[in-house]
Coordinates of C-alpha atoms and ligand atoms in Angstrom, one line a residue:
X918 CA 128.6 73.8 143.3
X919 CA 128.7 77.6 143.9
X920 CA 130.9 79.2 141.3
X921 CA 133.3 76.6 142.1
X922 CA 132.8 75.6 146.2
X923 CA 131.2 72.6 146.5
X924 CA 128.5 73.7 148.9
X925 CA 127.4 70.3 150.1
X926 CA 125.5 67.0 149.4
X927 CA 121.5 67.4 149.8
X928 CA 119.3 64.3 150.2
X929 CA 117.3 64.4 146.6
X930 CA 115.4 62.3 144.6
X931 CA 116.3 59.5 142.3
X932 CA 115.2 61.6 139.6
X933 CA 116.9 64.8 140.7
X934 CA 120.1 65.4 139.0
X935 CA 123.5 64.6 140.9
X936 CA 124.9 67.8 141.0
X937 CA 124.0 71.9 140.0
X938 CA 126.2 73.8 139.0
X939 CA 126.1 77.9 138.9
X940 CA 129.2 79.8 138.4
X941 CA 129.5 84.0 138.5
X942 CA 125.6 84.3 138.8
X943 CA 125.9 87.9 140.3
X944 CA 123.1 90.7 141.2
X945 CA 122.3 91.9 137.9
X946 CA 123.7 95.5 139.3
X947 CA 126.6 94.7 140.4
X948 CA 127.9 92.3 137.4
X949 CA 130.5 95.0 135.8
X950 CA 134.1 93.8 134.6
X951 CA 135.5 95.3 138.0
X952 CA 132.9 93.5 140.1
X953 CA 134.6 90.3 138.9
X954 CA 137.5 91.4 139.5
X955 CA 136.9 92.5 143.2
X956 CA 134.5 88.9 143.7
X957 CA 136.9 87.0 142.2
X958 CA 140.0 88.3 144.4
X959 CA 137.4 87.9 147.0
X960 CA 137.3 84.3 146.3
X961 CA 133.0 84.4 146.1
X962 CA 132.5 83.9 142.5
X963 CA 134.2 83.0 139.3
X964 CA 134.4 83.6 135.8
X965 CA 131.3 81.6 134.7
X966 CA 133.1 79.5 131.2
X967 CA 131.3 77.7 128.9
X968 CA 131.7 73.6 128.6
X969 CA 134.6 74.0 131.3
X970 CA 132.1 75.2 133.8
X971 CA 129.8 72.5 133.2
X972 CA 132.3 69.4 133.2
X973 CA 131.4 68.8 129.4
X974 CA 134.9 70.2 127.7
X975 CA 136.8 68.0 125.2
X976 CA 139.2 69.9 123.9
X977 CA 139.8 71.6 120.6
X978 CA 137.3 69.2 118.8
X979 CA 133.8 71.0 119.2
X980 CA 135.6 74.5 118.0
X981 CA 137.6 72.2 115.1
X982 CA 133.7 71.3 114.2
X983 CA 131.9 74.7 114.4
X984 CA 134.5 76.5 112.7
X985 CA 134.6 73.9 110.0
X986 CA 131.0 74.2 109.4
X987 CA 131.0 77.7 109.3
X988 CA 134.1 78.1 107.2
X989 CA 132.3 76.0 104.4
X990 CA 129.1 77.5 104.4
X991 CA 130.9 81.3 104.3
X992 CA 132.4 79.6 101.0
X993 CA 129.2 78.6 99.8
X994 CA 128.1 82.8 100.2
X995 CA 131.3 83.5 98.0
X996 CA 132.1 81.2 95.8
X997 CA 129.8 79.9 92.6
X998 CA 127.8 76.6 92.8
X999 CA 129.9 73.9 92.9
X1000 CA 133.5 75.8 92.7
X1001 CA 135.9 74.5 95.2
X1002 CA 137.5 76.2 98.3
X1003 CA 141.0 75.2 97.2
X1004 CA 143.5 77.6 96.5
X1005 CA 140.9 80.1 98.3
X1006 CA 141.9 82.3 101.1
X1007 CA 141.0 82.5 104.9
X1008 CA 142.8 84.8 106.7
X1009 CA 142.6 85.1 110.5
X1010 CA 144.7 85.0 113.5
X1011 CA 145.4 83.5 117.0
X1012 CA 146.5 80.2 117.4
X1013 CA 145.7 79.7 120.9
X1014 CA 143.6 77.7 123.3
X1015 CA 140.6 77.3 121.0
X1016 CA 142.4 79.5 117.9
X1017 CA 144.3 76.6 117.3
X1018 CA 141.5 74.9 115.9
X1019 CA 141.4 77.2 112.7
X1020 CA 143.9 75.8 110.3
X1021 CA 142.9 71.8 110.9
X1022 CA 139.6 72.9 110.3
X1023 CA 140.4 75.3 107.0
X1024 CA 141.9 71.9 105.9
X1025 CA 138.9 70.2 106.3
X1026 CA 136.8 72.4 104.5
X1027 CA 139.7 72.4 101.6
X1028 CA 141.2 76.0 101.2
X1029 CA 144.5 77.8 102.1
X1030 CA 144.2 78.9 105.7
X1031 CA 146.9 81.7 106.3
X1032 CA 146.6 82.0 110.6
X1033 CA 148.5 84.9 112.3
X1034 CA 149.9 84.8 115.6
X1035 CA 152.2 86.9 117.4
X1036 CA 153.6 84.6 120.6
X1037 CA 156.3 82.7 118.8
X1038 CA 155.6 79.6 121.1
X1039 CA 152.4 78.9 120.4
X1040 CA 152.8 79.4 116.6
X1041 CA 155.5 77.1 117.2
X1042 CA 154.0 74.4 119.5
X1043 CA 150.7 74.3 117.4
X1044 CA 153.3 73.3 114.0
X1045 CA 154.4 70.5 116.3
X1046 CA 151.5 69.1 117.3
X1047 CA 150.5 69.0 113.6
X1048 CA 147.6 71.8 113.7
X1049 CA 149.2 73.8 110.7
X1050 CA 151.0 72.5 108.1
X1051 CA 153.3 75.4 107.9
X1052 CA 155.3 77.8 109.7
X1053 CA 156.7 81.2 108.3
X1054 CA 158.4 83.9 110.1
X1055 CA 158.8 86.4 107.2
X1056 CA 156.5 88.3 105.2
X1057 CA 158.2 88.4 102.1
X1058 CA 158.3 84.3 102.3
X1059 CA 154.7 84.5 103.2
X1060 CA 153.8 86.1 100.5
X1061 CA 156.2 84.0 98.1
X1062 CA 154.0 80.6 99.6
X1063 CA 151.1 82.3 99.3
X1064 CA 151.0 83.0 96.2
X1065 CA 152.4 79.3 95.1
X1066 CA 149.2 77.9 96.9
X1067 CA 147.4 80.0 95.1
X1068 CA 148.6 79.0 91.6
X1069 CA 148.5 75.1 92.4
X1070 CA 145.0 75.0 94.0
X1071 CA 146.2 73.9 97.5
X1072 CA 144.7 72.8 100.7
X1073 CA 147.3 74.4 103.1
X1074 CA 147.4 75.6 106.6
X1075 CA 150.1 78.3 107.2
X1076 CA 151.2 80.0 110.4
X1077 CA 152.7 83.5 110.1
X1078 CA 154.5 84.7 113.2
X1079 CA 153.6 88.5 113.8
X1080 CA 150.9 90.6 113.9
X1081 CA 147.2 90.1 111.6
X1082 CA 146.9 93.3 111.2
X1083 CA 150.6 93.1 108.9
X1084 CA 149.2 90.8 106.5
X1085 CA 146.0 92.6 106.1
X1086 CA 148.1 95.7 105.2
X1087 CA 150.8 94.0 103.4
X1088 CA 148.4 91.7 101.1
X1089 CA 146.0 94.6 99.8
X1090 CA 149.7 96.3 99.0
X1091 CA 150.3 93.1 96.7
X1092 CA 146.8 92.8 95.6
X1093 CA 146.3 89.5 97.1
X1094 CA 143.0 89.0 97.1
X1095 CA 141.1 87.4 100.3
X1096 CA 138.1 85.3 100.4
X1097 CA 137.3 84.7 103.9
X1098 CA 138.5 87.1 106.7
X1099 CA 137.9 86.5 110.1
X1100 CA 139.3 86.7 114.3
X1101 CA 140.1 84.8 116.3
X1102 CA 142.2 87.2 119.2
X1103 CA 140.9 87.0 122.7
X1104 CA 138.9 90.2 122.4
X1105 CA 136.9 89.0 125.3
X1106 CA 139.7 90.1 127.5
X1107 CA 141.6 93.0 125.4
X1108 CA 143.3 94.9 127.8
X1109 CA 146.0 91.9 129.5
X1110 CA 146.9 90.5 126.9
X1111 CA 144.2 89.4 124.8
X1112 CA 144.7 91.2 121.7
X1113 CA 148.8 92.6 120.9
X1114 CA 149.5 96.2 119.4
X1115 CA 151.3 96.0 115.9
X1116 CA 154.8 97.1 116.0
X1117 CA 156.0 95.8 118.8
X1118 CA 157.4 92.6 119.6
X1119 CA 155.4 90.3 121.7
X1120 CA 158.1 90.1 124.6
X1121 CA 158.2 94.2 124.5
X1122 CA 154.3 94.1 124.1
X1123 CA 154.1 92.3 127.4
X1124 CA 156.7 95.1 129.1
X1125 CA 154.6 97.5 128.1
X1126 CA 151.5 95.8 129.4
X1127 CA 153.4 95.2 132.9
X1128 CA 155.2 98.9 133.1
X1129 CA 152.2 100.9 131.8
X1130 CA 149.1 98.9 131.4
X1131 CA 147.1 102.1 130.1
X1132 CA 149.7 103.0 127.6
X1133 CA 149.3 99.4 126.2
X1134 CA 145.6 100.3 125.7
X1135 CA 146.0 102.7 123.9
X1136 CA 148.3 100.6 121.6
X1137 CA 145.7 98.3 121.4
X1138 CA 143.1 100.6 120.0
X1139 CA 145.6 102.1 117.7
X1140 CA 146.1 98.7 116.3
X1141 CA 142.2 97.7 116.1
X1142 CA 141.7 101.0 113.9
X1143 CA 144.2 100.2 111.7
X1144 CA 143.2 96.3 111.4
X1145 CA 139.5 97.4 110.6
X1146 CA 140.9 100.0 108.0
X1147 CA 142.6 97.1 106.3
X1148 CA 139.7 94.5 106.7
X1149 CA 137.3 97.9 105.2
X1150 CA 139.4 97.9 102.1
X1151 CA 139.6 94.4 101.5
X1152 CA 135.7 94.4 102.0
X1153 CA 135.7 96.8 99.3
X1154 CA 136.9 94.6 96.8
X1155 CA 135.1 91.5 97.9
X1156 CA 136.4 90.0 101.0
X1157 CA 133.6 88.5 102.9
X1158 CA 135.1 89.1 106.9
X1159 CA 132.8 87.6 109.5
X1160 CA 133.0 88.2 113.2
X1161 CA 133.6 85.4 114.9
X1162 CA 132.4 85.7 118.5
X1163 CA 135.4 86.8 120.1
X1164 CA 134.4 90.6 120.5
X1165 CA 136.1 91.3 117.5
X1166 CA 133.7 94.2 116.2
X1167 CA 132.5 95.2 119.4
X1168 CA 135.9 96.0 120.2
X1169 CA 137.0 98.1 117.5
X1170 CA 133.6 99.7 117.8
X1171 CA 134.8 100.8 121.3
X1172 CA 137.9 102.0 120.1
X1173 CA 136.3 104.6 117.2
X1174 CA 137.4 102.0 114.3
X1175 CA 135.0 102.2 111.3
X1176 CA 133.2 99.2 111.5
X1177 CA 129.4 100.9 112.3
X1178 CA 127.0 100.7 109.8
X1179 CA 125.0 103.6 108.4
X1180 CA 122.2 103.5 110.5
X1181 CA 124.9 104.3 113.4
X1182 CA 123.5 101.3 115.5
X1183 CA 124.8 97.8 113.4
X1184 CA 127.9 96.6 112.6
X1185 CA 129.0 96.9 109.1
X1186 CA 129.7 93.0 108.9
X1187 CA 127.9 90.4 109.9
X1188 CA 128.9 87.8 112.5
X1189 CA 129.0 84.1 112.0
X1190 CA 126.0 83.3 113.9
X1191 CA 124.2 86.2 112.5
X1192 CA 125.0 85.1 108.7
X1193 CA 125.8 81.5 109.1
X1194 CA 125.1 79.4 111.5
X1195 CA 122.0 81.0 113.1
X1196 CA 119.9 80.9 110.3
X1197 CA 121.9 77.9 108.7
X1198 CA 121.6 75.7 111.7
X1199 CA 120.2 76.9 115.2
X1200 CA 117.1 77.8 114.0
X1201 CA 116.3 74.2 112.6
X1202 CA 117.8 73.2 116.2
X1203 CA 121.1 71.5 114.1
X1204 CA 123.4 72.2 117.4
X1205 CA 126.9 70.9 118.6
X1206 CA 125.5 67.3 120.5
X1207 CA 128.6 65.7 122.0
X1208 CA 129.4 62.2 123.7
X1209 CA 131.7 60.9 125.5
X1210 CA 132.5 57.1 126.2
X1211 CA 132.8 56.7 129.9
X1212 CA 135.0 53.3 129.1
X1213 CA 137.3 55.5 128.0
X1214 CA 137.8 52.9 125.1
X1215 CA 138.7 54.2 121.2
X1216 CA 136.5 51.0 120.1
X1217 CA 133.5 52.3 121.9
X1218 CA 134.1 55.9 120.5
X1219 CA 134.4 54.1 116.8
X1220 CA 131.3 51.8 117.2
X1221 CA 129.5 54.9 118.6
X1222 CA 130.4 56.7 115.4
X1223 CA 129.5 54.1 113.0
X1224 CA 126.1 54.2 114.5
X1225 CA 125.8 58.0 114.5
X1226 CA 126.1 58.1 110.8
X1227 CA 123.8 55.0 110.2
X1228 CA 121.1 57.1 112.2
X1229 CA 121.7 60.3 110.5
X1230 CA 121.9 58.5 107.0
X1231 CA 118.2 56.6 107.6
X1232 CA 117.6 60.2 109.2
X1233 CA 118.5 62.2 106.1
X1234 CA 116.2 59.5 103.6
X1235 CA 113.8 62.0 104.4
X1236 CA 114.6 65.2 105.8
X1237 CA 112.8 68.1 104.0
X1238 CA 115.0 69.5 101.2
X1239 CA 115.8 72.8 103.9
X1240 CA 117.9 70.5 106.1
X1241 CA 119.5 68.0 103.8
X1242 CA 122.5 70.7 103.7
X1243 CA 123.1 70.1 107.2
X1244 CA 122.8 66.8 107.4
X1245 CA 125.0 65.8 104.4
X1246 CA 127.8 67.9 106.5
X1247 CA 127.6 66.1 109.2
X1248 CA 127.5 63.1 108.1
X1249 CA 130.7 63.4 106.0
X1250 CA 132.4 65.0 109.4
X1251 CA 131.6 61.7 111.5
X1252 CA 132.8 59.5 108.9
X1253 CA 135.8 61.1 108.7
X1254 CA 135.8 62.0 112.5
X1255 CA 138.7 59.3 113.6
X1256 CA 141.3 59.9 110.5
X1257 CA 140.9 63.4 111.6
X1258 CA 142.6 62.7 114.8
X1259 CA 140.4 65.0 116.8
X1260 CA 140.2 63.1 120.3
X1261 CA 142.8 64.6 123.1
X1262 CA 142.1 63.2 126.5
X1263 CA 138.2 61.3 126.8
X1264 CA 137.2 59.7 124.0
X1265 CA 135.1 62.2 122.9
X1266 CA 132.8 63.0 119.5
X1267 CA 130.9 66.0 118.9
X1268 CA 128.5 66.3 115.5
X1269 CA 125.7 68.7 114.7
X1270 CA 122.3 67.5 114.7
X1271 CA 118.5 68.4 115.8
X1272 CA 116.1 67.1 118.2
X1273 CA 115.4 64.1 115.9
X1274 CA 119.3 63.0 115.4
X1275 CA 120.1 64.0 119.1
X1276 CA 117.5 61.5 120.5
X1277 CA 117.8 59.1 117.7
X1278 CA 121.7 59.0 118.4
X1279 CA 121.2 59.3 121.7
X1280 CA 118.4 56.2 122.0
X1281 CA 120.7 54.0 119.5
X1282 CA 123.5 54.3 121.9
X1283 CA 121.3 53.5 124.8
X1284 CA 120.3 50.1 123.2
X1285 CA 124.0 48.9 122.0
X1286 CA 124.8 50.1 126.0
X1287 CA 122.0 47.6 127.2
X1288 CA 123.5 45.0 124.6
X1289 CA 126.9 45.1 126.2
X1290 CA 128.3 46.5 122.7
X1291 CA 129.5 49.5 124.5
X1292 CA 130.2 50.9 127.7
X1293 CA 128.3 53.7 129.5
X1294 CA 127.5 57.3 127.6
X1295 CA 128.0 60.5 129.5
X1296 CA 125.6 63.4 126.5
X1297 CA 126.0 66.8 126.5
X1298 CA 126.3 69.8 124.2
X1299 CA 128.2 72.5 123.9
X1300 CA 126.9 76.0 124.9
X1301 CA 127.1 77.3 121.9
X1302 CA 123.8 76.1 121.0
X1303 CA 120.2 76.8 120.0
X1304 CA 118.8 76.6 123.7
X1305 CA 121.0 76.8 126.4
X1306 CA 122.9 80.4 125.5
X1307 CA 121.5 83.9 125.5
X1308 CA 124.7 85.7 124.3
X1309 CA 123.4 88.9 122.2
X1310 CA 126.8 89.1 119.9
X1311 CA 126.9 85.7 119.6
X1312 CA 124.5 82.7 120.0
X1313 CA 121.4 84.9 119.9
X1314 CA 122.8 87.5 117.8
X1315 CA 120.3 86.5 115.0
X1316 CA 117.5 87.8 117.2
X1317 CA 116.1 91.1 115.8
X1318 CA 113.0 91.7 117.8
X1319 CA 114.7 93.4 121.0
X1320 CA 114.8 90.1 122.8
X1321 CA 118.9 89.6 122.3
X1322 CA 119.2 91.1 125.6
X1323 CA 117.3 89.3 128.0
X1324 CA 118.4 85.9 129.4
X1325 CA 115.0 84.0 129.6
X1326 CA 115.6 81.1 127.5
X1327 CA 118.6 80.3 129.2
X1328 CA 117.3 80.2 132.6
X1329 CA 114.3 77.6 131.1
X1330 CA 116.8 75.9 129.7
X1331 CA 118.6 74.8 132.8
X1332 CA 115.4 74.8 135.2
X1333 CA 113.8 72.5 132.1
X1334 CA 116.9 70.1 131.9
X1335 CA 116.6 69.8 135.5
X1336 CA 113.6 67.9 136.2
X1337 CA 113.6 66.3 132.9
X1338 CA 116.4 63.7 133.4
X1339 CA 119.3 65.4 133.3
X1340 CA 122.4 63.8 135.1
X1341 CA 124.0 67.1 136.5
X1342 CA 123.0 70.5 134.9
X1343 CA 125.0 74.0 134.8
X1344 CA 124.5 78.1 134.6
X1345 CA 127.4 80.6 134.0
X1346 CA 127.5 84.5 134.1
X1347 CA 130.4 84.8 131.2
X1348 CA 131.8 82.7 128.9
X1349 CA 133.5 82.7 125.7
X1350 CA 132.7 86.9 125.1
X1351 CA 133.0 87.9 128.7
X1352 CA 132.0 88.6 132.1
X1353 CA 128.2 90.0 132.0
X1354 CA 127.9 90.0 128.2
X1355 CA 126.4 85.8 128.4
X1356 CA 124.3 83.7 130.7
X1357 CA 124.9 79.9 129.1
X1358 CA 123.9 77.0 130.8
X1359 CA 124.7 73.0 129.7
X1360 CA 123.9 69.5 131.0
X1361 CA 125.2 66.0 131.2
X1362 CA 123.2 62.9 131.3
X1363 CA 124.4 59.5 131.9
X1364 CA 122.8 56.7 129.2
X1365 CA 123.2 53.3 131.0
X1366 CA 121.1 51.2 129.0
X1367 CA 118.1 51.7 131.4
X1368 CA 114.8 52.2 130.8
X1369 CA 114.9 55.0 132.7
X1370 CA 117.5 56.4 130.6
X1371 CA 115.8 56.2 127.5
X1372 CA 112.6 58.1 129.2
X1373 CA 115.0 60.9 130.0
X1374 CA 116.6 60.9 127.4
X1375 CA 113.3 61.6 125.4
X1376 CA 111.6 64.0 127.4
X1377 CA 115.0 65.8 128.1
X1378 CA 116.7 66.2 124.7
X1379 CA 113.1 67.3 122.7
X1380 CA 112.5 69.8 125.6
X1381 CA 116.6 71.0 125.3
X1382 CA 116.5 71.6 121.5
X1383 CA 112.8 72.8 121.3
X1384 CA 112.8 75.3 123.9
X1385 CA 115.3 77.6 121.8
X1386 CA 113.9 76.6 118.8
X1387 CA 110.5 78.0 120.5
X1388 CA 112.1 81.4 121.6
X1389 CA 113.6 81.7 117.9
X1390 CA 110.6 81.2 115.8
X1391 CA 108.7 83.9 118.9
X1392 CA 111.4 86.1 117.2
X1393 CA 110.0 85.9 113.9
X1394 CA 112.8 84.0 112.7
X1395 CA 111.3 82.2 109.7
X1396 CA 113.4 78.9 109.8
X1397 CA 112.3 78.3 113.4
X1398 CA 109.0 79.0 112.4
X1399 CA 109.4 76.6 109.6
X1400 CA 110.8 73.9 112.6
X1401 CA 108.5 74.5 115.5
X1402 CA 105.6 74.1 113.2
X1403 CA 107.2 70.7 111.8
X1404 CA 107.9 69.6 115.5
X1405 CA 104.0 70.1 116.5
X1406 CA 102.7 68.7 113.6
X1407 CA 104.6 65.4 114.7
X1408 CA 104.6 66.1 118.4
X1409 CA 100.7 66.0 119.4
X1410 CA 101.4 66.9 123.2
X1411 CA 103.5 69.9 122.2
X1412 CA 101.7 73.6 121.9
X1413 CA 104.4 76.8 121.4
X1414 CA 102.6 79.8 120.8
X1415 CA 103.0 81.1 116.8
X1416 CA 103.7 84.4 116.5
X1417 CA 101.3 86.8 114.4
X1418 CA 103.4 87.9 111.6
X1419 CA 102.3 92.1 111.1
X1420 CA 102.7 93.3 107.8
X1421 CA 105.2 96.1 107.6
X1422 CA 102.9 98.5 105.7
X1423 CA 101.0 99.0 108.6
X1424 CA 103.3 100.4 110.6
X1425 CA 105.1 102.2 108.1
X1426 CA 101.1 104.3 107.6
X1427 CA 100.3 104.1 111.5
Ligands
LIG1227 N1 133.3 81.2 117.9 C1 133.4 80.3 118.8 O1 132.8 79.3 118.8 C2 134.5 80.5 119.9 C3 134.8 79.4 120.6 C4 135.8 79.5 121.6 C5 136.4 80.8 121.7 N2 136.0 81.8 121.0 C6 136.7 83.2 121.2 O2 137.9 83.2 120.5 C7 138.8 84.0 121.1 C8 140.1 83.2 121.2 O3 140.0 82.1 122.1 P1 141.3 81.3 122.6 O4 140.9 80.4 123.6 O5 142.0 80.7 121.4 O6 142.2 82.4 123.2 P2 143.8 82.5 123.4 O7 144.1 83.7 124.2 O8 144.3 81.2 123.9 O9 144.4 82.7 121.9 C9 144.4 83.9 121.2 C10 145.7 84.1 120.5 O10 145.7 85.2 119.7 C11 147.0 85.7 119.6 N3 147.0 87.2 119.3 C12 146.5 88.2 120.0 N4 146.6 89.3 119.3 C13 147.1 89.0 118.1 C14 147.3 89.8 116.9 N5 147.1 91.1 116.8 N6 147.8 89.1 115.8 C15 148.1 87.8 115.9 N7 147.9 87.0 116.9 C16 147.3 87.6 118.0 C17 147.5 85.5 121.1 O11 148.9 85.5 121.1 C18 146.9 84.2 121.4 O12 147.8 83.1 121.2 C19 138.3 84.3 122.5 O13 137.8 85.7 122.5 C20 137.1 83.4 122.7 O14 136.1 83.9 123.4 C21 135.1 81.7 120.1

């Protein structure tokens, strides 16, 4: 498939996988926003996507998950041991395609979720569909709730109809204090509607993008200097505000907003990879697996969960102390997976876990497929992974030794999965933050209780979760060091190359 043609069939081996997929993969030189824009009207490439572009998305569930697990663990930053989230607050906004995912998943973790949006539909459609629990149209009645929530402890979703950048104001006016602040606005694409100017209705915001598109910038950037002024003086007081991979501060950044740090080069916040889950997770390889049951049978999706947490539990008996964290989560996510009513469309299940639990999972599925307790097993991941995603302002945005900006791993990643066993394989120019800002590739792989599929399966999912793990402890990052060196101490035929740690005196007196 190129960037969306299907080119043709090519006789192959039996080993080979079915099909390869490459979307947007342009001339380095020539990969600009308005080369996409002229390709694309050209009809010669395409937007590259993440799981969409690799025939592996299920819906809201895999962002429900990662934003659950990072929304716990940025309590766990603020909030004394053992003090719950509830009657905590996480303020963010958009309630969109994958935005949508934020309040189920503030419920989950157990604090008051307050989620702007200005499109009065999809506020409207996401209360429907039973996403958030509550729908408000007026700030003073916000405010009112709010403050209620606060005072009985609640887990509560709310949706405010207008624009973020209101409540930041109008809550530092009240003295409302925030816990959590984040953003979830398509900054990836802010100039057509991606990201709305404050003070203007949505319908007239969408006039003014039609009539005079470049007025509307500048309404935009308006708007992102205010919202980080707010966010800055929330900070102030406490507020921990994360980034959370939609562009958010590189945005603002563009428009003059304060959000640089003082060596004039960093952000002043942290993203959520950079603070949370890059050190928390992808650098002990913990990574989004997913499955879906080809029967397209809830019982197989339950029986497949009840195995996935047996594995992980025998798993977890012993895990070394610096992963139990991660492993606990998950485990409590699977089991209550199903009442969480995450499935839309394939009966799908997504769950953090490393090499070990991907190919324990993966092998204990295999079996109860050759045992007829289940029907076929289509793996994959998503991209926002250990391995498969060089994204330098997200996925590898906890890479500090200059290598953020190459797309290396990537690249091995897909070639890798390729001749390894995987059923079909994928590479994308954009995704998620944008056209030339990402190179992300994924897989599927078919288990059909073979013995062929377990040898894939092996040699494919180690390599898949290893290889970034590899280029992440290369960066010096010291959990990856801690998991690399764990993986060849039980891994005889493996041999990554350990980087020689230079003490900084030395080249502070060079
Ligand atoms: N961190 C991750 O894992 C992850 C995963 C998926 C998507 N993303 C990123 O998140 C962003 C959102 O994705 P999506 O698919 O939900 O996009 P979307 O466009 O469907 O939804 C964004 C919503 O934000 C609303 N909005 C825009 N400006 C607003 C404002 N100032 N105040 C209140 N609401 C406003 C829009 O009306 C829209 O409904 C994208 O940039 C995407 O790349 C991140």
């Amino acid at each position: 498939m190129y960037s969306g043609h299907p080119m043709g069939l090519f006789p192959s081996s039996k080993d080979a996988p079915r099909v390869v997929v490459t979307n947007g993969m342009v001339i380095p030189n020539y990969s600009s926003p308005d080369d996409l824009e002229r390709f694309n009207a050209l009809g010669v490439s395409q937007y590259g996507q993440m799981t969409a572009g690799s025939f592996m998305y299920i819906g809201p569930q895999g962002i429900v998950h990662g934003t659950t697990i990072t929304v716990m663990n940025a309590f766990r930053k603020v909030l004394a041991k053992g003090e719950s989230p509830a009657g905590k607050i996480f303020l963010t906004a958009g309630l969109g395609g994958m935005s949508g995912a934020q309040p189920k998943a503030g419920n989950i973790a157990g604090c008051i979720t307050i989620c702007a949006e200005v499109n009065p539909n999809a506020a409207t459609k996401r209360h429907e569909q039973g996403w958030v629990d509550v729908l408000i149209d007026n700030m003073d009645d916000l405010i009112a709730r709010v403050r209620n929530a606060k005072e009985q402890s609640e887990v509560v979703s709310i949706a405010y109809i207008g624009n973020v950048v209101e409540i930041w104001e109008r809550f530092f006016e009240e003295d409302i204090y925030i816990h959590l602040g984040s953003d979830q606005t398509s900054l990836h694409n802010p100039w057509s509607g991606g990201y709305y100017p404050i003070g203007l209705s949505y319908d007239d915001s969408n006039t003014l993008l039609r009539d005079d598109p470049s007025a509307f910038k500048d309404e935009v950037q308006k708007t992102l200097r205010r919202h980080a002024i707010a966010v800055n003086k929330h900070n102030a007081s406490g507020t921990y505000f994360f980034d959370y991979g939609n562009a958010f501060l590189l945005e603002c950044s563009r428009a003059g907003a304060d959000v640089m740090a003082d060596n004039g080069i960093d952000f002043k916040y942290q993203s959520y990879v950079q603070d949370i889950l890059g050190p928390m997770c992808f650098d002990y390889g913990f990574g989004p697996f997913r499955w879906v049951c080809a029967s397209g049978k809830s019982d197989d999706l339950d029986k497949t969960d009840e195995i996935a947490v047996g594995v992980l539990q025998t798993i977890m008996e012993n895990s070394p102390k610096e992963i139990q964290l991660q492993m606990q989560d998950n485990i409590t996510w699977i089991k209550d997976a199903k009442q969480n009513k995450l499935v839309v469309g394939s009966q799908a299940r997504i769950l953090y876990a490393d090499a070990e639990g991907r190919m324990k999972i993966a092998q204990a599925f295999n079996d109860a497929v050759a045992e007829g307790q289940i029907g076929p097993v289509v793996l994959g991941r998503d991209h926002h992974d250990v391995s498969g995603t060089d994204s330098p302002y997200r996925e590898t945005s906890n890479i500090y030794d200059g290598s953020k900006f190459t797309a290396d791993m990537a690249i091995h990643n897909v070639i890798g999965d390729s001749f390894r066993g995987a059923t079909w394989v994928s590479i994308h120019n954009g995704g998620g933050v944008g056209w030339g800002e990402v190179i992300n590739g994924g897989f599927g792989m078919l288990l059909d209780g073979s013995a062929e599929a377990e040898s894939k399966l092996n040699n494919m999912l180690f390599y898949d979760v290893n290889n970034g793990i590899a280029r992440r402890s290369w960066a010096r990052n010291e959990e990856a060091i801690f998991a690399i060196k764990r993986e060849m101490e039980r891994t005889p035929g493996l041999k990554v190359t350990l980087a020689n740690i230079v003490d900084d005196n030395i080249f502070e007196n060079i």
